[in-house]
Coordinates of C-alpha atoms and ligand atoms in Angstrom, one line a residue:
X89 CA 0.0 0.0 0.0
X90 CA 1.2 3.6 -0.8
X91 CA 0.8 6.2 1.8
X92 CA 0.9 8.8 0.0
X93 CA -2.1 9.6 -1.5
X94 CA -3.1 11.4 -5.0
X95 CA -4.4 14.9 -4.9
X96 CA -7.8 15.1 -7.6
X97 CA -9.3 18.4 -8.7
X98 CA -12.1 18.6 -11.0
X99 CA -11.5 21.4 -13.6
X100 CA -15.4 22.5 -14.4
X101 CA -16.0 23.9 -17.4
X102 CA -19.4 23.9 -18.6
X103 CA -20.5 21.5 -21.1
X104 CA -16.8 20.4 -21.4
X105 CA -13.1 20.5 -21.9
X106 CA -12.9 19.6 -25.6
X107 CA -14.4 22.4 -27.8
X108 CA -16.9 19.9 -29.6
X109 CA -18.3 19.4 -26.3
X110 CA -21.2 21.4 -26.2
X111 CA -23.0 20.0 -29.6
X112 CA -22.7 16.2 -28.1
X113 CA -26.0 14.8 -27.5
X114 CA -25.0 13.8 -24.0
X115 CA -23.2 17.1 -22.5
X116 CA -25.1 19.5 -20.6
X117 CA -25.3 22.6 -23.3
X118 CA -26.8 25.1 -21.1
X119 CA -24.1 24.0 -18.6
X120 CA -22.1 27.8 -18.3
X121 CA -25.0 29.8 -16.5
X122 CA -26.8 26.5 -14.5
X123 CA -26.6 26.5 -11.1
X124 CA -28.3 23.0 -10.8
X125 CA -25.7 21.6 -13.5
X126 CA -22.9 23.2 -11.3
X127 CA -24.8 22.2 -8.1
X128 CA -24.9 18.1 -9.7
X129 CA -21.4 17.8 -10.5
X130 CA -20.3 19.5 -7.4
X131 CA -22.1 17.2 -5.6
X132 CA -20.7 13.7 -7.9
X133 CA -17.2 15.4 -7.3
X134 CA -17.8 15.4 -3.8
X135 CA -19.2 11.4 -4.0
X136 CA -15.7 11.0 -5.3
X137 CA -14.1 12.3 -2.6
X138 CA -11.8 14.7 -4.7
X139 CA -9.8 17.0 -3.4
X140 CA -11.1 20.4 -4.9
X141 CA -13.4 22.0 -7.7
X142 CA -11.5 24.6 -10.2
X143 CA -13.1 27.2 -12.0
X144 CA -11.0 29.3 -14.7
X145 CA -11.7 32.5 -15.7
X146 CA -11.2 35.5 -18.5
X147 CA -12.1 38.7 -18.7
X148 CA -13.3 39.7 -22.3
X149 CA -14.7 37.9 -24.9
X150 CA -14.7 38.8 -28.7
X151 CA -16.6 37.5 -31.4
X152 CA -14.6 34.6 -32.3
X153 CA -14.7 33.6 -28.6
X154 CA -15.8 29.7 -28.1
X155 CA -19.5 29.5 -26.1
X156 CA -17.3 28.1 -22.6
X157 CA -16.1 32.2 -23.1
X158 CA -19.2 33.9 -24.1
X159 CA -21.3 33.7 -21.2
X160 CA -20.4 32.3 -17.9
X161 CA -20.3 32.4 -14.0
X162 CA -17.9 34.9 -12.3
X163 CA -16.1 32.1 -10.5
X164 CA -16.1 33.7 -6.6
X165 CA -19.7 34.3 -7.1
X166 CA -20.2 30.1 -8.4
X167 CA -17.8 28.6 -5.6
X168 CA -19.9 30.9 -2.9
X169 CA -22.9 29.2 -4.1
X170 CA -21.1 26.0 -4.7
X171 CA -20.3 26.4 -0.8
X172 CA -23.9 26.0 0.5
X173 CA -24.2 22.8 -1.9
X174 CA -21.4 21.1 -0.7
X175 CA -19.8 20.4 2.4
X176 CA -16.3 18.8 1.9
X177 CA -14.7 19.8 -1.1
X178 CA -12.4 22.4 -2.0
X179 CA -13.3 25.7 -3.9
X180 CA -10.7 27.2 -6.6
X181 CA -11.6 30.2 -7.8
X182 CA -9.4 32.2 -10.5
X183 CA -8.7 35.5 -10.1
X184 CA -6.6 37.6 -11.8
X185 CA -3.9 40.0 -10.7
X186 CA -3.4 42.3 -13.5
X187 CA -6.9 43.8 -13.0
X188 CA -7.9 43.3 -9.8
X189 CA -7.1 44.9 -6.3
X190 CA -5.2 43.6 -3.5
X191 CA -7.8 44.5 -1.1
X192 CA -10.8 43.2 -3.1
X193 CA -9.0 39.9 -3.6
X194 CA -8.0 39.3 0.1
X195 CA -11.5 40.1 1.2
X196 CA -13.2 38.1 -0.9
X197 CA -10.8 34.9 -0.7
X198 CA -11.4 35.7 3.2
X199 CA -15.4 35.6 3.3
X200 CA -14.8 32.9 1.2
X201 CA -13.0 30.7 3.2
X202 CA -15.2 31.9 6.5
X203 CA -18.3 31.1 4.7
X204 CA -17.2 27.4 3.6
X205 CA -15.4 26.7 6.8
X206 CA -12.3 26.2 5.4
X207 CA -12.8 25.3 1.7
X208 CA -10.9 28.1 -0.4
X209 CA -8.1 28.5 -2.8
X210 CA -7.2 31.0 -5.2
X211 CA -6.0 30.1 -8.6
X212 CA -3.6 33.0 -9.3
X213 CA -3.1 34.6 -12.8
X214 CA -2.0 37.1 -14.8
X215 CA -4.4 37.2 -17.3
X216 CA -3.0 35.8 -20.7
X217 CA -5.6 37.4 -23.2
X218 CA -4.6 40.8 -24.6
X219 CA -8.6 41.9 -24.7
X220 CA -8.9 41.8 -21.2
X221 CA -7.1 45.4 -21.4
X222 CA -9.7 46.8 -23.1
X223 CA -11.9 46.5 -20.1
X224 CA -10.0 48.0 -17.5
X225 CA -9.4 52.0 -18.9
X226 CA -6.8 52.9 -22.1
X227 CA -3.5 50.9 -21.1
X228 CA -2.2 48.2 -23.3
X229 CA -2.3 44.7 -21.3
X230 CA 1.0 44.5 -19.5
X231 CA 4.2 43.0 -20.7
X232 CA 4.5 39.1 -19.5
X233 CA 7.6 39.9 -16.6
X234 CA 5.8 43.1 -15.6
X235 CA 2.6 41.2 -14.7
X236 CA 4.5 38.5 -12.8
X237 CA 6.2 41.6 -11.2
X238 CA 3.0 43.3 -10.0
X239 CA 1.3 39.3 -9.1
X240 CA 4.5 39.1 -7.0
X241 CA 3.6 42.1 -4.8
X242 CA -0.5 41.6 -5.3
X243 CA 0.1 38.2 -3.7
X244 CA 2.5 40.2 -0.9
X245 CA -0.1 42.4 0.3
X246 CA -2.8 39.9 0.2
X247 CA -0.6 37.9 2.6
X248 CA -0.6 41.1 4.7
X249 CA -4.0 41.2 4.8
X250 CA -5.0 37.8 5.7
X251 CA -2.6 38.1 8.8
X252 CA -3.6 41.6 9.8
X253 CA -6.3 39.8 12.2
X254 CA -4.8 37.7 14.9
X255 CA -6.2 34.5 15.8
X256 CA -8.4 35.3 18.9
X257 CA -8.8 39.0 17.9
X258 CA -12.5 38.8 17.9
X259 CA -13.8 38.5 21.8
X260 CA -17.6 39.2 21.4
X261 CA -18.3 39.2 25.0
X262 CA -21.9 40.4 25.5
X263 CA -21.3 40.8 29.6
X264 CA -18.3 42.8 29.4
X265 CA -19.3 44.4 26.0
X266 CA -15.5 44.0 24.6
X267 CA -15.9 42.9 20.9
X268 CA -12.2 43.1 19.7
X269 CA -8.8 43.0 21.1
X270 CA -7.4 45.9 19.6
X271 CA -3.8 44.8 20.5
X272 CA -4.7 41.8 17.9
X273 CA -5.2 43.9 14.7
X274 CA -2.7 45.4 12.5
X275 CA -2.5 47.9 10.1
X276 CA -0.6 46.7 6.9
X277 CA 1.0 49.7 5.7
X278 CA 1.8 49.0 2.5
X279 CA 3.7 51.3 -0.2
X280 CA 5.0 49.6 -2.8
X281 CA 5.7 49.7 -6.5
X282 CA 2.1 48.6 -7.4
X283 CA 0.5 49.3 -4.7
X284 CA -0.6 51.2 -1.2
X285 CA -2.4 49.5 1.0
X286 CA -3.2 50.9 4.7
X287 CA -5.3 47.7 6.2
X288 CA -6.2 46.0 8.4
X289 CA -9.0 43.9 6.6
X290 CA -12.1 43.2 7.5
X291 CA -12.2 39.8 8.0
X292 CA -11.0 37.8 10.6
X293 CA -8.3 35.1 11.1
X294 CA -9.7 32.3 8.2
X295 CA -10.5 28.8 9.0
X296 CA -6.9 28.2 6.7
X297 CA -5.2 31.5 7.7
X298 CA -4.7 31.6 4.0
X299 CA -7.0 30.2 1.4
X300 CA -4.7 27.4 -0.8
X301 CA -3.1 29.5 -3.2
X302 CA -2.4 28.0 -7.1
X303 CA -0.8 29.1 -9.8
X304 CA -1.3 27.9 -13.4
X305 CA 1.5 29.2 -15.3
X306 CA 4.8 27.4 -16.4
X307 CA 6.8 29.9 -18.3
X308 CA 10.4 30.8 -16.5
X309 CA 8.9 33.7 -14.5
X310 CA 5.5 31.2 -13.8
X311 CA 7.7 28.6 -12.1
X312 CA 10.0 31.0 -10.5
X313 CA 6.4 32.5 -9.1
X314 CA 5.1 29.3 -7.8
X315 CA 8.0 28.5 -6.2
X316 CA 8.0 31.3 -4.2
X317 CA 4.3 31.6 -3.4
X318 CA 1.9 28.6 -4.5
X319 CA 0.6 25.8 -2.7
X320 CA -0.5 23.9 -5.8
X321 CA 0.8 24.0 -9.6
X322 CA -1.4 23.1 -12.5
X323 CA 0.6 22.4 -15.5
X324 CA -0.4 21.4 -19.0
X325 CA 1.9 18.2 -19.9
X326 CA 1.5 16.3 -23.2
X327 CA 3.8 13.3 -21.9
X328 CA 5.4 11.9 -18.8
X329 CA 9.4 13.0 -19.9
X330 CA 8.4 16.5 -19.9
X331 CA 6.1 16.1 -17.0
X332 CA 9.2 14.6 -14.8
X333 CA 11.5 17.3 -16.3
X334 CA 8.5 19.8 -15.1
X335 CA 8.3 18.6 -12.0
X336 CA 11.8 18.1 -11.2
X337 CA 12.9 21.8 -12.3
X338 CA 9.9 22.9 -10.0
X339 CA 10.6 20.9 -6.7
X340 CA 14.1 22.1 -7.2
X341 CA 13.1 25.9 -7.6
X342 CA 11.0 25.4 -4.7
X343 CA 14.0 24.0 -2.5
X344 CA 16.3 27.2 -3.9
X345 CA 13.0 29.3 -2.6
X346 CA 13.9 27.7 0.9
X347 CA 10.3 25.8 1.3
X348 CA 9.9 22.1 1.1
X349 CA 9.3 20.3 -2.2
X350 CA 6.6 18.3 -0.4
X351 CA 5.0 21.6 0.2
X352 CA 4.1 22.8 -3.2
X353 CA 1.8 19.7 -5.5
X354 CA 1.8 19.6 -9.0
X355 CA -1.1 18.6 -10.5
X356 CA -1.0 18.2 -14.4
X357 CA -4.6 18.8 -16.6
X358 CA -5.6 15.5 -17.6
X359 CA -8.7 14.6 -20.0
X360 CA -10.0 11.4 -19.4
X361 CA -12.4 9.5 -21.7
X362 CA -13.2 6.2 -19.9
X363 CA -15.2 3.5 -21.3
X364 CA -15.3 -0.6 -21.8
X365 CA -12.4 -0.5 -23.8
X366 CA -9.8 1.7 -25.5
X367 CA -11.8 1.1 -28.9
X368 CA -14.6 2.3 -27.2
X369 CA -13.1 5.4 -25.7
X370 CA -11.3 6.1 -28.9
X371 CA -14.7 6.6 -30.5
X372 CA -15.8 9.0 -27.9
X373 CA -12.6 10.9 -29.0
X374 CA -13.9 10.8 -32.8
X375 CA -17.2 11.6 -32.1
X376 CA -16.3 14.2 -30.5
X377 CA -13.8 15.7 -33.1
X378 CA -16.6 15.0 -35.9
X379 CA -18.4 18.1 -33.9
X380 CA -15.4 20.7 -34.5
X381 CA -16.0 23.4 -36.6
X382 CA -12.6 24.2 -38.3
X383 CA -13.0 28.3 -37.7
X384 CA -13.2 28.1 -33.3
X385 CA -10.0 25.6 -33.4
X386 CA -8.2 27.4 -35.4
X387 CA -9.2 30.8 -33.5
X388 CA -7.9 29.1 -30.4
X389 CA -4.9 27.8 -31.8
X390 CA -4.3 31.4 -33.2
X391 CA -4.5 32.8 -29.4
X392 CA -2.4 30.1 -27.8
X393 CA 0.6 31.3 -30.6
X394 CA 0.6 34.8 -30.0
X395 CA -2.6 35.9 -32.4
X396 CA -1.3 34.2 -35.9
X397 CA -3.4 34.2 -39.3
X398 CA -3.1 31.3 -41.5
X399 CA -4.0 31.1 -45.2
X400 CA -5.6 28.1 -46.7
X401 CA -2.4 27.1 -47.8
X402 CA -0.4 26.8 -45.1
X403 CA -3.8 25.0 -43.3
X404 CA -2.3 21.8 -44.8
X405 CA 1.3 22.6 -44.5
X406 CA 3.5 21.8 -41.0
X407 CA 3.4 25.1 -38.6
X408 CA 6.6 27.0 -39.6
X409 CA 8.3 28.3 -36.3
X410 CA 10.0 30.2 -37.6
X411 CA 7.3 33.1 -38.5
X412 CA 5.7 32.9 -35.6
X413 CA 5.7 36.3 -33.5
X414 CA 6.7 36.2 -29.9
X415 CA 3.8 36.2 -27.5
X416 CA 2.9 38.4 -24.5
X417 CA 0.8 35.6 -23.7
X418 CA 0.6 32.0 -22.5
X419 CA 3.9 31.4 -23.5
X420 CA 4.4 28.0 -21.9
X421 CA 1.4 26.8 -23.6
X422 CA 2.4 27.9 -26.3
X423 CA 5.8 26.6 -26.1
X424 CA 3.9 22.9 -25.6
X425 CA 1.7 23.3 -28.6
X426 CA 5.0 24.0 -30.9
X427 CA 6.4 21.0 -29.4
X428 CA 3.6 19.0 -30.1
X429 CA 3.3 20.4 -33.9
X430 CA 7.0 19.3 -34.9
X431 CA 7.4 15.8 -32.8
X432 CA 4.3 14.7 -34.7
X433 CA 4.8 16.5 -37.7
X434 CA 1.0 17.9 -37.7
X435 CA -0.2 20.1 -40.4
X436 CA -1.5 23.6 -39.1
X437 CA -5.3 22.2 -39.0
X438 CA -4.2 18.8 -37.9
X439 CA -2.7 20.4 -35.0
X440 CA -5.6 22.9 -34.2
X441 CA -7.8 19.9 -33.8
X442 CA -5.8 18.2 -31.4
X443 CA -5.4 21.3 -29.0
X444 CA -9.5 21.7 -29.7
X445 CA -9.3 18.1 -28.0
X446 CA -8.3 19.6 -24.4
X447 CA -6.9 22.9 -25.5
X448 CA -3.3 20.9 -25.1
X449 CA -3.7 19.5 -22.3
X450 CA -3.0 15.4 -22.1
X451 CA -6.0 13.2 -23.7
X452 CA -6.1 9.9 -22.8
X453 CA -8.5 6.8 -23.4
X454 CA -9.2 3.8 -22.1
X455 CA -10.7 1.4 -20.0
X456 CA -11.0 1.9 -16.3
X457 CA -7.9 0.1 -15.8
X458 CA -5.6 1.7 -18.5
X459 CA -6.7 4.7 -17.3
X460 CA -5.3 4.1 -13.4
X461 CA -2.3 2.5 -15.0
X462 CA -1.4 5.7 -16.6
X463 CA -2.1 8.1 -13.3
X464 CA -0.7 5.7 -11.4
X465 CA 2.6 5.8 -13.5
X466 CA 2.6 9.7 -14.0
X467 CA 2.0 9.5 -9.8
X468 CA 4.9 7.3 -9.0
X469 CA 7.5 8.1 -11.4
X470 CA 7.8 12.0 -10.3
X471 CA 5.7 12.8 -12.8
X472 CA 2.6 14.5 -10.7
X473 CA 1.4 14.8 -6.9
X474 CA -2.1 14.5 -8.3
X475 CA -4.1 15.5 -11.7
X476 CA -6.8 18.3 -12.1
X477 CA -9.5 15.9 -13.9
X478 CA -10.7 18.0 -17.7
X479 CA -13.8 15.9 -18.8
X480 CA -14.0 16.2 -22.3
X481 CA -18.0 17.0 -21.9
X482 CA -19.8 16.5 -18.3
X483 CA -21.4 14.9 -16.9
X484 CA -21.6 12.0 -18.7
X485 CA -17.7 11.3 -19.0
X486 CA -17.0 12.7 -15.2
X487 CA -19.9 9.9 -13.9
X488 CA -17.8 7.2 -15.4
X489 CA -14.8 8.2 -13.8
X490 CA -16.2 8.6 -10.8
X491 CA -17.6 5.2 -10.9
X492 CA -15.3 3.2 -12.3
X493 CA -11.8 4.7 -12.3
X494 CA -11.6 6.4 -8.3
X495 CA -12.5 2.7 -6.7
X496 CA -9.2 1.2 -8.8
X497 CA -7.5 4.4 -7.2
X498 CA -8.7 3.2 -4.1
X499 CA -7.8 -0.7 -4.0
X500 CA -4.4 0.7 -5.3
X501 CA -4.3 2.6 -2.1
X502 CA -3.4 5.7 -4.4
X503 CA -6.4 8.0 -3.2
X504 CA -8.7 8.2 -0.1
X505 CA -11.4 6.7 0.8
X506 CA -12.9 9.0 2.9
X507 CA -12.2 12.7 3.4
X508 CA -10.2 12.8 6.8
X509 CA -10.0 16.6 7.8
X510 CA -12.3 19.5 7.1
X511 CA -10.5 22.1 5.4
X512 CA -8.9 22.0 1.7
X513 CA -5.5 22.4 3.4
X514 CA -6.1 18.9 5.3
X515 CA -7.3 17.7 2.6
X516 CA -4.1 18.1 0.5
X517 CA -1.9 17.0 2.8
X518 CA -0.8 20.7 3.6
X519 CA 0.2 22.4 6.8
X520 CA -2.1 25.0 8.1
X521 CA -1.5 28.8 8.0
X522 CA -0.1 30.4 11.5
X523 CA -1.7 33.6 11.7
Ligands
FMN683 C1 -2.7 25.2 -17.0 C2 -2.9 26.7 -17.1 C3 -4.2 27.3 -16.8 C4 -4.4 28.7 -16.8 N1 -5.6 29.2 -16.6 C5 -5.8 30.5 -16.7 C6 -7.1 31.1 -16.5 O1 -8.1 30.5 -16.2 N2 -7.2 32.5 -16.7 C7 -6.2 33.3 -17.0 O2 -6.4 34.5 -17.1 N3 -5.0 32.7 -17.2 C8 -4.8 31.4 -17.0 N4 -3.5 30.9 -17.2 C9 -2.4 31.9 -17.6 C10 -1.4 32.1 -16.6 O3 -1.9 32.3 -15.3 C11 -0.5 33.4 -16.9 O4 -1.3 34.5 -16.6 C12 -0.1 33.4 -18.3 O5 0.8 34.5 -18.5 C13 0.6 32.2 -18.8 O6 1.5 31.8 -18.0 P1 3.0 31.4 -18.4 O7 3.3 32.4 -19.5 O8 3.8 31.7 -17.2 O9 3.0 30.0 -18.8 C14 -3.3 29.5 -17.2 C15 -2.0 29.0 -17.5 C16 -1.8 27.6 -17.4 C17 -0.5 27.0 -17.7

């Protein structure tokens, strides 16, 4: 038996991870603005035992944008509501920290983890679309090493925040009428290069101290970020070399950082498709890519290498590298997908349909078996601490999983059986915050 144990999240996203997934007869269409799809597949995650529910975000949309970006939840408002439905599982909520405010973040992360006893984490991120600019006054979005820059501090302050309340701060004693200890709050006092920040907050010591921070980026300042300040790293990984090279480089940063490698999880994407057999599964996969319209893959291929236009001729011609433009974006994504393109020699529209697939991240299919074997292997050789689970289209391919892939987990002793604490902190195996 293996003690240690494989962290899950469930990365929710609508009808579905591949881009196809919303015209399959079995995914829930309406799935981006329904509570009571949310609310079901919450509540199967939870059946699971998994560790946490993660909820991406943007913030703009233009008119090439697939339906999962058109119209969706704001995802602090969905995990609030996903709190009341639930009463185990983590809540990861992106929010971004290129246009957003210290003090907004803190507080909300705070009520947060208050209102959910414990539940919270915040998937930090830059913001890699350039449109998002647009919305937040005249600037142009910020260089890639400036918005690390200004995440570095955002995160800083926030940390300020959440320890600006003492533990035991908050008396509330009706005979002698003392509500606070004074002595227990501090101001923050702020000033730095992005911001100025007076505090204290006004929210008390949390149930974590600090929610689980995350950080989804895996360019050289990403890592050099999450070494420093995250809890959890989700990664897109095609294949288990460049997974252990990922995750080696990381737990090494992390040691340079001074923290323990234990201390911060990687958790790859992963896209299962389950079924009786890998011929079965397979067809899932085609089915599924017989619903991809040629324009929306190509538009996200476009944004995931820096905003390139392709003629019809060069739609059946290998992706040159050498005209790409360089990218204020995603570049580690984007790095991966120009990987991908030249160790399978994929045309231009060959390879936009395989990113459609699980917008790069790893696909694989099987049967119940074949799929523990492989999250087994990633698990033990260094590979992964854990996987954040991207159905291709929910709920149907999330049921199966649930069903028939987490007991095989479990007679493996790879994953609990039961949740064992009550905070997302316990449940990944991490130490709470002092405050
Ligand atoms: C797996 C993964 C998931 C991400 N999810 C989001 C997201 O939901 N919203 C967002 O604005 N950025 C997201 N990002 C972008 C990063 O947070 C970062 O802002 C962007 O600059 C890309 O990071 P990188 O260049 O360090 O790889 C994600 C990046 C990765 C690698």
């Amino acid at each position: 038996m293996m003690s240690k144990k494989m962290r899950l999240g469930v990365f929710l996203m609508g009808a579905g991870h591949h881009i196809g997934a919303w015209r399959h007869p079995k995914a829930a269409a309406d799935a981006y603005e329904s509570i009571d799809f949310y609310r079901q597949v919450a509540l199967l995650a939870e059946k699971g035992k998994l560790d946490m529910l993660f909820i991406s975000d943007a913030l703009s949309l233009t008119e090439k944008s697939h339906p999962s970006e058109l119209v969706r939840f704001e995802p602090l408002t969905l995990v609030s509501a996903l709190a009341m439905t639930t009463a185990k599982i983590g809540l990861a909520a992106t929010a971004s920290t290129t246009y957003n405010e210290p003090f907004h973040i803190a507080r909300k992360f705070a009520s947060i983890d208050h209102l959910s006893n414990g539940r919270s984490a915040w998937n930090i991120v830059t913001s890699y679309y350039e449109e998002e600019a647009y919305n937040f006054g005249d600037l142009p979005h910020p260089p890639h090493a400036k918005r690390y820059e200004r995440a570095a501090e955002f995160v800083e302050v926030a940390k300020k925040l959440w320890r600006s309340w003492e533990r035991g701060a908050v008396i509330r004693n009706q005979q002698t009428g003392i509500y606070f200890d004074a002595n227990k709050v501090h101001a923050v006092n702020h000033k730095g290069k992005y911001f100025s920040v007076k505090g204290p907050l006004n929210a008390s010591a949390l149930p974590q101290g600090e929610p689980v921070l995350i950080q989804a980026g895996s360019s050289t300042y990403g890592t050099k970020f999450a070494a420093r300040y995250a809890d959890v790293v989700f990664t897109a990984q095609q294949h288990l070399r460049g997974a252990k090279r990922f995750y080696r480089n990381l737990k090494e940063q992390v040691a340079a950082a001074g923290r323990l490698p234990e201390e911060v999880l990687v958790m790859p994407g992963i896209s299962p498709i389950t079924a009786n057999s890998k011929e079965e599964a397979e067809a899932i996969y085609e089915e599924l890519q017989s619903l991809l319209d040629e324009e929306t893959s190509l538009a996200f291929l476009s944004d995931y290498l820096g905003k390139v236009s392709f003629s019809r001729k060069q739609l059946h011609q290998p992706l040159s590298i050498a005209d790409l433009p360089p990218t204020n974006g995603n570049q580690s994504r984007r790095d991966l997908i120009v990987e991908l393109a030249s160790r399978e020699q994929l045309t231009v529209l060959q390879l936009a349909r395989r990113v459609a697939g699980a917008r790069g991240h790893h696909i694989v299919c099987g049967s119940p078996t074949q799929i523990a074997d492989v999250m087994e292997t990633w698990f033990r050789e260094k590979g992964a601490d854990g996987f954040n689970l991207m159905f291709p289209y929910y709920p149907g391919l999330m049921e199966t999983f649930i069903e028939q892939v987490i007991p095989i987990l479990q007679q493996r002793g790879l994953f609990r059986l039961d949740y064992e604490g009550e905070t997302l902190r316990s449940h990944l195996g991490l130490h709470e915050h002092q405050v």
